[in-house]
């Protein structure tokens, strides 16, 4: 989860978010190089006294400053396209979770099991335990097994919502009358926090998401206890 003075991206908890972090650093390095080069050239133009009264055109330099930015853009575009295709890739999922956005809470259905569905509301501040997180904790967490492909189907019943968990690199709009699909894998146990990322009304800030990632044998025990 995000902490105070955290200016960068959250630590990745999925292979996809790891790749997004790498792409962010790669692009930032290119932008830094461009900024230094342009800053140096502008400084040289302002502070040197070189003149050439016979200079009318320079085809060589014009070719360079046309071709070079195109090559630099290719170094950004190809990794970006690769990531876009990776994010849309749907592998064979072990579990399907359906998430339904409401004003202002989430409902979850485990489609592979009978009668396993629940609502997830934010825990009010006056009911929060001492080790809870204000505006982030919920009464019913989503429990998912780690190291398994998870498919999530996202929709809404009223207005637009957005199901977002930053540390997993997951963000998908919940649109009324439409099912959006996403695939992810959690590669470590823990609690992962997210929030609705689409302005959806007065209590938009108060519909958090909490995913609890556990090993498969504990997940089977949890499923058994929930369906008994």
Coordinates of N, CA and C in Angstrom, one line a residue:
X1 N 0.8 -1.2 0.0 CA 0.0 0.0 0.0 C 0.9 1.3 0.0
X2 N 0.3 2.4 -0.4 CA 1.0 3.6 -0.4 C 1.3 4.1 1.0
X3 N 2.5 4.7 1.2 CA 2.8 5.3 2.5 C 3.1 6.7 2.4
X4 N 3.3 7.4 3.5 CA 3.6 8.8 3.5 C 4.9 9.1 2.7
X5 N 4.9 10.2 2.0 CA 6.0 10.6 1.2 C 6.5 9.6 0.1
X6 N 5.6 8.7 -0.2 CA 5.9 7.8 -1.3 C 5.7 8.4 -2.6
X7 N 6.7 8.8 -3.3 CA 6.6 9.5 -4.6 C 6.6 8.6 -5.8
X8 N 7.1 7.4 -5.6 CA 7.2 6.4 -6.7 C 6.0 5.5 -6.8
X9 N 6.1 4.5 -7.6 CA 5.0 3.5 -7.7 C 5.2 2.5 -6.5
X10 N 4.1 1.8 -6.2 CA 4.1 0.8 -5.1 C 4.9 -0.4 -5.5
X11 N 5.4 -1.1 -4.5 CA 6.2 -2.3 -4.8 C 5.2 -3.3 -5.5
X12 N 5.7 -4.0 -6.5 CA 4.9 -4.9 -7.3 C 4.6 -6.2 -6.6
X13 N 3.4 -6.7 -6.7 CA 2.9 -7.9 -6.2 C 2.4 -8.9 -7.3
X14 N 2.7 -8.5 -8.5 CA 2.3 -9.4 -9.6 C 3.4 -9.2 -10.7
X15 N 3.5 -10.2 -11.6 CA 4.5 -10.1 -12.7 C 4.2 -8.9 -13.6
X16 N 2.9 -8.6 -13.8 CA 2.5 -7.5 -14.7 C 2.9 -6.1 -14.1
X17 N 2.7 -6.0 -12.8 CA 3.1 -4.7 -12.2 C 4.6 -4.5 -12.2
X18 N 5.3 -5.7 -12.1 CA 6.8 -5.6 -12.2 C 7.2 -5.1 -13.5
X19 N 6.6 -5.6 -14.6 CA 6.9 -5.1 -15.9 C 6.5 -3.6 -16.1
X20 N 5.4 -3.2 -15.5 CA 5.0 -1.8 -15.5 C 6.1 -0.9 -14.8
X21 N 6.6 -1.4 -13.7 CA 7.6 -0.7 -13.0 C 8.9 -0.5 -13.9
X22 N 9.3 -1.6 -14.5 CA 10.4 -1.6 -15.4 C 10.2 -0.6 -16.5
X23 N 9.0 -0.6 -17.1 CA 8.7 0.3 -18.2 C 8.8 1.8 -17.7
X24 N 8.2 2.0 -16.6 CA 8.3 3.4 -16.0 C 9.7 3.9 -15.8
X25 N 10.6 3.0 -15.3 CA 12.0 3.4 -15.1 C 12.7 3.6 -16.5
X26 N 12.4 2.8 -17.4 CA 13.0 2.9 -18.8 C 12.6 4.2 -19.4
X27 N 11.3 4.5 -19.4 CA 10.8 5.8 -20.0 C 11.4 7.0 -19.2
X28 N 11.4 6.9 -17.9 CA 12.0 8.0 -17.1 C 13.4 8.3 -17.5
X29 N 14.2 7.3 -17.7 CA 15.6 7.4 -18.1 C 15.7 8.2 -19.5
X30 N 14.8 7.8 -20.4 CA 14.8 8.4 -21.7 C 14.5 9.9 -21.6
X31 N 13.4 10.2 -20.8 CA 13.0 11.6 -20.6 C 14.1 12.4 -19.9
X32 N 14.8 11.8 -19.0 CA 15.9 12.5 -18.3 C 17.0 12.9 -19.3
X33 N 17.3 11.9 -20.2 CA 18.4 12.2 -21.2 C 17.9 13.3 -22.2
X34 N 16.7 13.3 -22.6 CA 16.1 14.3 -23.5 C 16.2 15.7 -22.8
X35 N 15.8 15.7 -21.5 CA 15.8 17.0 -20.8 C 17.2 17.6 -20.6
X36 N 18.2 16.7 -20.3 CA 19.5 17.2 -20.2 C 20.1 17.7 -21.5
X37 N 19.8 17.0 -22.6 CA 20.3 17.4 -23.9 C 19.7 18.7 -24.4
X38 N 18.3 18.9 -24.2 CA 17.7 20.1 -24.6 C 18.1 21.3 -23.7
X39 N 18.2 21.0 -22.4 CA 18.7 22.0 -21.5 C 20.1 22.5 -21.9
X40 N 21.0 21.6 -22.2 CA 22.4 21.9 -22.6 C 22.4 22.8 -23.9
X41 N 21.6 22.4 -24.9 CA 21.5 23.1 -26.1 C 21.0 24.6 -25.9
X42 N 19.9 24.7 -25.1 CA 19.3 26.0 -24.8 C 20.3 26.9 -24.1
X43 N 21.1 26.3 -23.1 CA 22.1 27.1 -22.4 C 23.2 27.6 -23.3
X44 N 23.6 26.7 -24.2 CA 24.6 27.1 -25.2 C 24.2 28.2 -26.1
X45 N 22.9 28.1 -26.5 CA 22.3 29.2 -27.4 C 22.3 30.5 -26.7
X46 N 22.0 30.5 -25.4 CA 21.8 31.8 -24.7 C 23.2 32.4 -24.3
X47 N 24.2 31.6 -24.0 CA 25.4 32.1 -23.4 C 26.6 32.2 -24.4
X48 N 26.5 31.6 -25.6 CA 27.7 31.7 -26.5 C 27.5 32.9 -27.4
X49 N 28.6 33.3 -28.1 CA 28.5 34.5 -28.9 C 28.9 34.1 -30.4
X50 N 28.8 32.8 -30.7 CA 29.1 32.4 -32.1 C 28.0 32.9 -33.1
X51 N 28.5 33.4 -34.2 CA 27.6 33.8 -35.3 C 28.1 33.3 -36.6
X52 N 27.2 33.1 -37.6 CA 27.6 32.7 -38.9 C 26.6 33.4 -39.9
X53 N 27.1 34.5 -40.4 CA 26.2 35.3 -41.3 C 26.0 34.7 -42.6
X54 N 26.6 33.6 -43.0 CA 26.4 33.0 -44.3 C 25.5 31.7 -44.2
X55 N 25.0 31.4 -42.9 CA 24.2 30.2 -42.7 C 22.8 30.5 -43.1
X56 N 22.3 29.8 -44.1 CA 20.9 29.9 -44.6 C 20.1 28.7 -44.4
X57 N 20.7 27.5 -44.4 CA 20.0 26.2 -44.2 C 21.1 25.2 -43.8
X58 N 20.6 24.1 -43.1 CA 21.4 23.0 -42.7 C 20.7 21.7 -42.9
X59 N 20.8 21.1 -44.0 CA 20.0 19.9 -44.2 C 20.4 18.8 -43.3
X60 N 21.7 18.7 -43.1 CA 22.2 17.6 -42.2 C 21.6 17.6 -40.8
X61 N 21.7 18.8 -40.2 CA 21.2 18.9 -38.8 C 19.7 18.7 -38.8
X62 N 19.0 19.2 -39.9 CA 17.5 19.0 -40.0 C 17.2 17.5 -40.1
X63 N 17.9 16.8 -40.8 CA 17.7 15.3 -40.9 C 17.9 14.7 -39.5
X64 N 19.0 15.1 -38.8 CA 19.3 14.5 -37.5 C 18.2 14.8 -36.5
X65 N 17.7 16.0 -36.4 CA 16.7 16.3 -35.4 C 15.3 15.9 -35.8
X66 N 15.2 15.3 -37.0 CA 13.9 14.7 -37.4 C 14.0 13.2 -37.1
X67 N 15.1 12.5 -37.5 CA 15.2 11.1 -37.4 C 15.5 10.7 -36.0
X68 N 16.3 11.4 -35.2 CA 16.6 11.0 -33.8 C 15.4 10.9 -32.9
X69 N 14.5 12.0 -32.9 CA 13.3 11.8 -32.1 C 12.4 10.6 -32.5
X70 N 12.4 10.3 -33.8 CA 11.6 9.1 -34.2 C 12.2 7.8 -33.7
X71 N 13.5 7.7 -33.7 CA 14.2 6.5 -33.1 C 13.9 6.4 -31.6
X72 N 14.0 7.6 -30.9 CA 13.7 7.6 -29.5 C 12.3 7.2 -29.2
X73 N 11.3 7.7 -30.0 CA 9.9 7.3 -29.8 C 9.7 5.8 -30.0
X74 N 10.5 5.2 -30.9 CA 10.4 3.7 -31.1 C 10.9 3.0 -29.9
X75 N 11.9 3.5 -29.2 CA 12.4 2.8 -28.0 C 11.3 2.9 -26.9
X76 N 10.4 3.9 -26.9 CA 9.3 3.9 -26.0 C 8.1 3.1 -26.5
X77 N 7.8 3.2 -27.8 CA 6.6 2.6 -28.3 C 6.6 1.1 -28.3
X78 N 7.7 0.4 -28.6 CA 7.7 -1.0 -28.7 C 7.5 -1.7 -27.3
X79 N 8.3 -1.3 -26.3 CA 8.0 -1.8 -25.0 C 6.5 -1.5 -24.5
X80 N 6.0 -0.4 -24.9 CA 4.7 0.0 -24.5 C 3.6 -0.9 -25.1
X81 N 3.8 -1.2 -26.4 CA 2.9 -2.1 -27.1 C 3.0 -3.5 -26.6
X82 N 4.2 -3.9 -26.3 CA 4.4 -5.3 -25.7 C 3.6 -5.4 -24.4
X83 N 3.7 -4.4 -23.5 CA 3.0 -4.4 -22.2 C 1.4 -4.3 -22.4
X84 N 1.0 -3.6 -23.4 CA -0.5 -3.5 -23.7 C -1.0 -4.9 -24.1
X85 N -0.3 -5.6 -24.9 CA -0.7 -6.9 -25.3 C -0.6 -7.9 -24.1
X86 N 0.4 -7.8 -23.3 CA 0.5 -8.6 -22.1 C -0.7 -8.4 -21.1
X87 N -1.1 -7.1 -21.0 CA -2.2 -6.8 -20.1 C -3.5 -7.4 -20.6
X88 N -3.7 -7.5 -21.9 CA -4.9 -8.0 -22.5 C -4.9 -9.6 -22.6
X89 N -3.8 -10.2 -22.4 CA -3.7 -11.6 -22.5 C -4.4 -12.3 -21.4
X90 N -5.3 -13.2 -21.8 CA -6.1 -14.0 -20.8 C -5.6 -15.4 -20.8
X91 N -4.9 -15.8 -19.8 CA -4.4 -17.2 -19.6 C -5.5 -18.1 -19.0
X92 N -5.3 -19.4 -19.0 CA -6.3 -20.2 -18.4 C -6.5 -20.0 -16.9
X93 N -7.6 -19.4 -16.5 CA -7.7 -19.0 -15.1 C -8.1 -20.2 -14.2
X94 N -7.5 -20.1 -13.0 CA -7.8 -21.1 -12.0 C -9.1 -20.8 -11.3
X95 N -9.4 -19.5 -11.1 CA -10.5 -19.0 -10.4 C -11.1 -17.8 -11.1
X96 N -12.4 -17.7 -11.1 CA -13.1 -16.5 -11.6 C -13.8 -15.8 -10.5
X97 N -13.5 -14.5 -10.4 CA -14.2 -13.6 -9.4 C -15.0 -12.5 -10.1
X98 N -16.2 -12.3 -9.7 CA -17.0 -11.3 -10.3 C -17.1 -10.1 -9.3
X99 N -16.8 -8.9 -9.7 CA -16.9 -7.8 -8.8 C -18.0 -6.8 -9.4
X100 N -18.9 -6.4 -8.5 CA -20.0 -5.6 -8.9 C -20.0 -4.3 -8.1
X101 N -19.9 -3.2 -8.8 CA -19.8 -1.9 -8.1 C -21.2 -1.3 -7.9
X102 N -21.4 -0.8 -6.6 CA -22.6 -0.1 -6.2 C -22.3 1.2 -5.6
X103 N -23.3 2.1 -5.5 CA -23.1 3.3 -4.7 C -23.4 3.0 -3.2
X104 N -22.4 2.8 -2.3 CA -21.0 3.0 -2.6 C -20.3 1.8 -1.8
X105 N -20.3 0.7 -2.4 CA -19.7 -0.5 -1.9 C -19.5 -1.5 -3.1
X106 N -18.8 -2.6 -2.8 CA -18.5 -3.6 -3.8 C -19.2 -4.9 -3.4
X107 N -19.7 -5.6 -4.4 CA -20.2 -7.0 -4.2 C -19.3 -8.0 -4.9
X108 N -19.1 -9.2 -4.4 CA -18.2 -10.1 -5.0 C -18.9 -11.5 -5.1
X109 N -18.7 -12.1 -6.2 CA -19.3 -13.5 -6.4 C -18.1 -14.4 -6.9
X110 N -18.0 -15.5 -6.3 CA -17.0 -16.6 -6.7 C -17.8 -17.5 -7.7
X111 N -17.6 -17.3 -9.0 CA -18.5 -17.9 -10.0 C -18.3 -19.5 -10.0
X112 N -17.1 -19.9 -9.5 CA -16.8 -21.4 -9.6 C -17.5 -22.2 -8.5
X113 N -18.1 -21.5 -7.5 CA -18.7 -22.1 -6.4 C -20.1 -21.7 -6.2
X114 N -20.9 -22.6 -5.6 CA -22.3 -22.3 -5.5 C -22.6 -21.4 -4.2
X115 N -23.4 -20.4 -4.4 CA -23.8 -19.5 -3.3 C -22.7 -18.9 -2.4
X116 N -21.6 -18.5 -3.1 CA -20.5 -17.8 -2.4 C -20.5 -16.4 -3.0
X117 N -21.1 -15.5 -2.3 CA -21.2 -14.1 -2.6 C -21.4 -13.3 -1.4
X118 N -20.8 -12.1 -1.4 CA -20.9 -11.2 -0.2 C -20.7 -9.8 -0.7
X119 N -21.1 -8.9 0.2 CA -20.9 -7.4 0.0 C -19.7 -7.0 0.8
X120 N -19.0 -6.0 0.4 CA -17.8 -5.5 1.0 C -17.9 -4.0 1.3
X121 N -18.1 -3.6 2.5 CA -18.3 -2.2 2.9 C -17.1 -1.7 3.6
X122 N -16.8 -0.4 3.5 CA -15.7 0.2 4.3 C -16.1 0.2 5.8
X123 N -15.1 -0.1 6.6 CA -15.3 -0.1 8.1 C -15.3 1.4 8.5
X124 N -16.3 1.9 9.2 CA -16.3 3.3 9.6 C -15.2 3.5 10.6
X125 N -14.8 4.7 10.7 CA -13.7 5.1 11.6 C -14.0 4.8 13.1
X126 N -15.2 5.0 13.5 CA -15.5 4.7 14.9 C -15.6 3.2 15.2
X127 N -15.6 2.4 14.2 CA -15.6 0.9 14.5 C -14.3 0.3 14.1
X128 N -13.3 1.1 13.8 CA -12.0 0.5 13.3 C -11.2 0.0 14.5
X129 N -10.6 -1.1 14.3 CA -9.7 -1.6 15.3 C -8.4 -0.8 15.3
X130 N -7.6 -1.0 16.4 CA -6.4 -0.2 16.5 C -5.3 -0.5 15.4
X131 N -5.3 -1.7 14.9 CA -4.4 -2.0 13.8 C -5.0 -1.9 12.4
X132 N -6.2 -1.2 12.3 CA -6.8 -1.1 11.0 C -6.4 0.2 10.3
X133 N -6.7 0.2 9.0 CA -6.3 1.4 8.2 C -7.6 2.2 7.9
X134 N -7.5 3.5 8.3 CA -8.7 4.4 8.1 C -9.0 4.5 6.6
X135 N -10.2 4.4 6.2 CA -10.7 4.6 4.8 C -10.2 3.5 3.9
X136 N -9.5 2.5 4.4 CA -9.0 1.5 3.5 C -9.5 0.1 3.9
X137 N -9.8 -0.2 5.2 CA -10.2 -1.5 5.6 C -11.7 -1.8 5.3
X138 N -12.0 -3.0 5.1 CA -13.4 -3.4 4.7 C -13.8 -4.5 5.7
X139 N -15.2 -4.7 5.8 CA -15.7 -5.8 6.7 C -15.5 -7.2 6.1
X140 N -15.5 -7.3 4.7 CA -15.4 -8.6 4.1 C -14.3 -8.5 3.0
X141 N -13.1 -9.1 3.2 CA -12.1 -9.0 2.2 C -12.3 -10.0 1.1
X142 N -11.7 -9.7 0.0 CA -11.6 -10.7 -1.1 C -10.4 -11.6 -0.8
X143 N -10.7 -12.9 -0.7 CA -9.6 -13.9 -0.5 C -9.3 -14.6 -1.8
X144 N -8.0 -14.6 -2.1 CA -7.6 -15.2 -3.4 C -6.3 -16.0 -3.2
X145 N -6.1 -17.1 -3.9 CA -4.9 -17.9 -3.8 C -3.7 -17.3 -4.5
X146 N -2.5 -17.3 -3.9 CA -1.3 -16.8 -4.6 C -0.8 -17.8 -5.7
X147 N -0.1 -17.3 -6.6 CA 0.6 -18.1 -7.7 C -0.5 -18.8 -8.5
X148 N -1.6 -18.2 -8.7 CA -2.7 -18.8 -9.6 C -3.2 -17.7 -10.4
X149 N -3.5 -18.1 -11.7 CA -4.1 -17.1 -12.6 C -5.6 -16.8 -12.1
X150 N -5.9 -15.5 -11.9 CA -7.2 -15.1 -11.5 C -7.8 -14.3 -12.6
X151 N -9.1 -14.6 -12.9 CA -9.9 -13.8 -13.9 C -10.9 -13.1 -13.1
X152 N -11.0 -11.8 -13.3 CA -12.0 -11.0 -12.6 C -12.9 -10.3 -13.7
X153 N -14.2 -10.5 -13.4 CA -15.2 -9.9 -14.3 C -15.8 -8.7 -13.5
X154 N -15.8 -7.5 -14.1 CA -16.2 -6.3 -13.4 C -17.4 -5.7 -14.1
X155 N -18.4 -5.3 -13.3 CA -19.5 -4.6 -13.8 C -20.1 -3.7 -12.7
X156 N -21.1 -3.0 -13.0 CA -21.7 -2.1 -12.0 C -23.3 -2.1 -12.2
X157 N -24.0 -1.6 -11.2 CA -25.4 -1.6 -11.2 C -26.0 -0.2 -11.4
X158 N -25.2 0.8 -11.1 CA -25.8 2.1 -11.1 C -25.0 3.1 -12.0
X159 N -23.8 3.5 -11.6 CA -23.0 4.5 -12.3 C -21.6 3.8 -12.6
X160 N -20.8 4.6 -13.3 CA -19.4 4.1 -13.5 C -18.6 4.0 -12.3
X161 N -17.9 2.9 -12.1 CA -16.9 2.7 -11.0 C -15.6 2.3 -11.7
X162 N -14.6 2.1 -10.9 CA -13.3 1.6 -11.4 C -12.7 0.7 -10.3
X163 N -12.5 -0.6 -10.6 CA -11.9 -1.5 -9.7 C -10.4 -1.5 -9.8
X164 N -9.7 -0.9 -8.8 CA -8.3 -0.6 -8.9 C -7.5 -1.1 -7.7
X165 N -6.4 -1.9 -8.0 CA -5.4 -2.3 -7.0 C -4.0 -2.0 -7.5
X166 N -3.4 -0.9 -7.1 CA -2.2 -0.4 -7.7 C -1.0 -1.4 -7.6
X167 N -0.9 -2.1 -6.5 CA 0.3 -3.0 -6.4 C 0.2 -4.2 -7.3
X168 N -1.0 -4.5 -7.8 CA -1.2 -5.6 -8.7 C -1.2 -5.1 -10.2
X169 N -1.1 -3.8 -10.4 CA -1.2 -3.3 -11.8 C -2.5 -3.5 -12.4
X170 N -3.6 -3.5 -11.6 CA -4.9 -3.8 -12.1 C -5.8 -2.5 -12.0
X171 N -6.4 -2.2 -13.1 CA -7.4 -1.1 -13.1 C -8.4 -1.3 -14.2
X172 N -9.7 -1.5 -13.9 CA -10.7 -1.8 -14.9 C -12.0 -1.1 -14.6
X173 N -12.6 -0.5 -15.6 CA -13.8 0.3 -15.3 C -15.0 -0.7 -15.1
X174 N -15.9 -0.3 -14.2 CA -17.1 -1.1 -13.9 C -18.2 -0.3 -14.6
X175 N -18.8 -0.8 -15.7 CA -19.7 -0.1 -16.5 C -21.1 -0.8 -16.4
X176 N -22.2 -0.1 -16.0 CA -23.5 -0.7 -16.0 C -23.9 -1.4 -17.3
X177 N -24.3 -2.6 -17.3 CA -24.8 -3.3 -18.5 C -23.6 -3.9 -19.3
X178 N -22.4 -3.9 -18.8 CA -21.3 -4.4 -19.5 C -20.3 -5.2 -18.6
X179 N -19.8 -6.3 -19.1 CA -18.8 -7.0 -18.3 C -17.4 -6.8 -18.9
X180 N -16.5 -6.3 -18.0 CA -15.1 -6.1 -18.4 C -14.3 -7.2 -17.7
X181 N -13.3 -7.7 -18.5 CA -12.6 -8.9 -18.0 C -11.1 -8.5 -17.8
X182 N -10.5 -9.1 -16.8 CA -9.1 -8.8 -16.5 C -8.4 -10.0 -15.9
X183 N -7.1 -10.2 -16.2 CA -6.4 -11.4 -15.7 C -5.2 -10.9 -14.9
X184 N -4.9 -11.6 -13.7 CA -3.7 -11.2 -13.0 C -3.3 -12.4 -12.1
X185 N -2.1 -12.3 -11.7 CA -1.5 -13.4 -10.8 C -0.8 -12.7 -9.6
X186 N -1.1 -13.1 -8.4 CA -0.5 -12.6 -7.2 C 0.7 -13.5 -6.8
X187 N 1.9 -12.9 -6.8 CA 3.1 -13.8 -6.5 C 3.6 -13.7 -5.1
X188 N 2.8 -13.2 -4.2 CA 3.2 -13.2 -2.8 C 2.0 -13.1 -1.9
X189 N 2.1 -13.6 -0.6 CA 1.0 -13.5 0.3 C 0.9 -12.1 0.9
X190 N -0.2 -11.7 1.3 CA -0.3 -10.4 2.0 C -1.7 -9.7 1.8
X191 N -1.8 -8.5 2.2 CA -3.0 -7.7 2.0 C -2.7 -6.6 1.0
X192 N -3.6 -6.5 0.0 CA -3.4 -5.5 -1.0 C -4.6 -4.6 -1.1
X193 N -4.3 -3.3 -1.0 CA -5.4 -2.3 -0.9 C -5.6 -1.5 -2.2
X194 N -6.8 -1.2 -2.5 CA -7.2 -0.4 -3.6 C -8.4 0.4 -3.3
X195 N -8.8 1.3 -4.3 CA -10.0 2.1 -4.1 C -10.7 2.3 -5.5
X196 N -11.9 2.7 -5.4 CA -12.6 3.1 -6.7 C -11.9 4.3 -7.3
X197 N -11.6 4.2 -8.6 CA -10.8 5.3 -9.2 C -11.6 6.0 -10.3
X198 N -12.9 6.0 -10.2 CA -13.8 6.7 -11.1 C -14.8 7.5 -10.2
X199 N -14.9 8.8 -10.4 CA -15.7 9.6 -9.5 C -17.2 9.1 -9.8
X200 N -17.8 8.6 -8.7 CA -19.1 7.9 -8.8 C -20.1 8.5 -7.8
X201 N -19.9 9.7 -7.3 CA -20.9 10.3 -6.4 C -20.4 10.8 -5.1
X202 N -21.3 11.0 -4.2 CA -20.9 11.7 -2.9 C -19.9 10.9 -2.1
X203 N -20.1 9.6 -2.1 CA -19.2 8.7 -1.2 C -18.2 7.9 -2.1
X204 N -17.7 8.5 -3.1 CA -16.8 7.9 -4.0 C -15.5 7.5 -3.3
X205 N -15.1 8.3 -2.3 CA -13.9 8.1 -1.5 C -14.0 6.9 -0.5
X206 N -15.2 6.4 -0.4 CA -15.4 5.5 0.8 C -15.9 4.1 0.3
X207 N -15.3 3.6 -0.8 CA -15.6 2.2 -1.3 C -14.2 1.5 -1.6
X208 N -13.5 1.2 -0.6 CA -12.1 0.6 -0.8 C -12.2 -0.9 -1.2
X209 N -11.1 -1.4 -1.6 CA -10.9 -2.8 -2.0 C -9.8 -3.4 -1.2
X210 N -10.0 -4.6 -0.6 CA -8.9 -5.2 0.1 C -8.9 -6.7 -0.4
X211 N -7.7 -7.1 -0.9 CA -7.5 -8.5 -1.4 C -6.5 -9.1 -0.4
X212 N -6.9 -10.3 0.1 CA -6.0 -11.1 1.0 C -5.5 -12.3 0.2
X213 N -4.2 -12.3 0.0 CA -3.6 -13.4 -0.8 C -3.0 -14.4 0.1
X214 N -3.4 -15.7 -0.1 CA -3.0 -16.8 0.8 C -2.6 -18.0 0.0
X215 N -1.8 -18.9 0.5 CA -1.5 -20.2 -0.2 C -2.8 -21.0 -0.5
X216 N -2.7 -21.8 -1.5 CA -3.8 -22.5 -2.0 C -4.5 -23.4 -1.0
X217 N -3.7 -24.1 -0.1 CA -4.3 -25.0 0.9 C -5.1 -24.2 1.9
X218 N -4.7 -23.0 2.3 CA -5.5 -22.2 3.1 C -6.7 -21.7 2.4
X219 N -6.6 -21.4 1.1 CA -7.7 -20.9 0.4 C -8.8 -22.0 0.3
X220 N -8.4 -23.3 0.1 CA -9.4 -24.4 0.1 C -10.1 -24.5 1.4
X221 N -9.4 -24.3 2.5 CA -10.0 -24.4 3.8 C -11.0 -23.2 4.0
X222 N -10.6 -22.0 3.5 CA -11.5 -20.9 3.6 C -12.8 -21.1 2.8
X223 N -12.6 -21.6 1.5 CA -13.8 -21.9 0.7 C -14.7 -22.9 1.3
X224 N -14.1 -23.9 1.9 CA -14.9 -25.0 2.6 C -15.7 -24.4 3.8
X225 N -15.1 -23.5 4.5 CA -15.8 -22.9 5.7 C -16.9 -21.9 5.2
X226 N -16.7 -21.3 4.1 CA -17.7 -20.3 3.6 C -18.9 -21.0 2.9
X227 N -18.6 -22.2 2.4 CA -19.7 -22.9 1.6 C -20.5 -23.9 2.5
X228 N -19.9 -24.2 3.7 CA -20.6 -25.1 4.6 C -22.0 -24.6 5.1

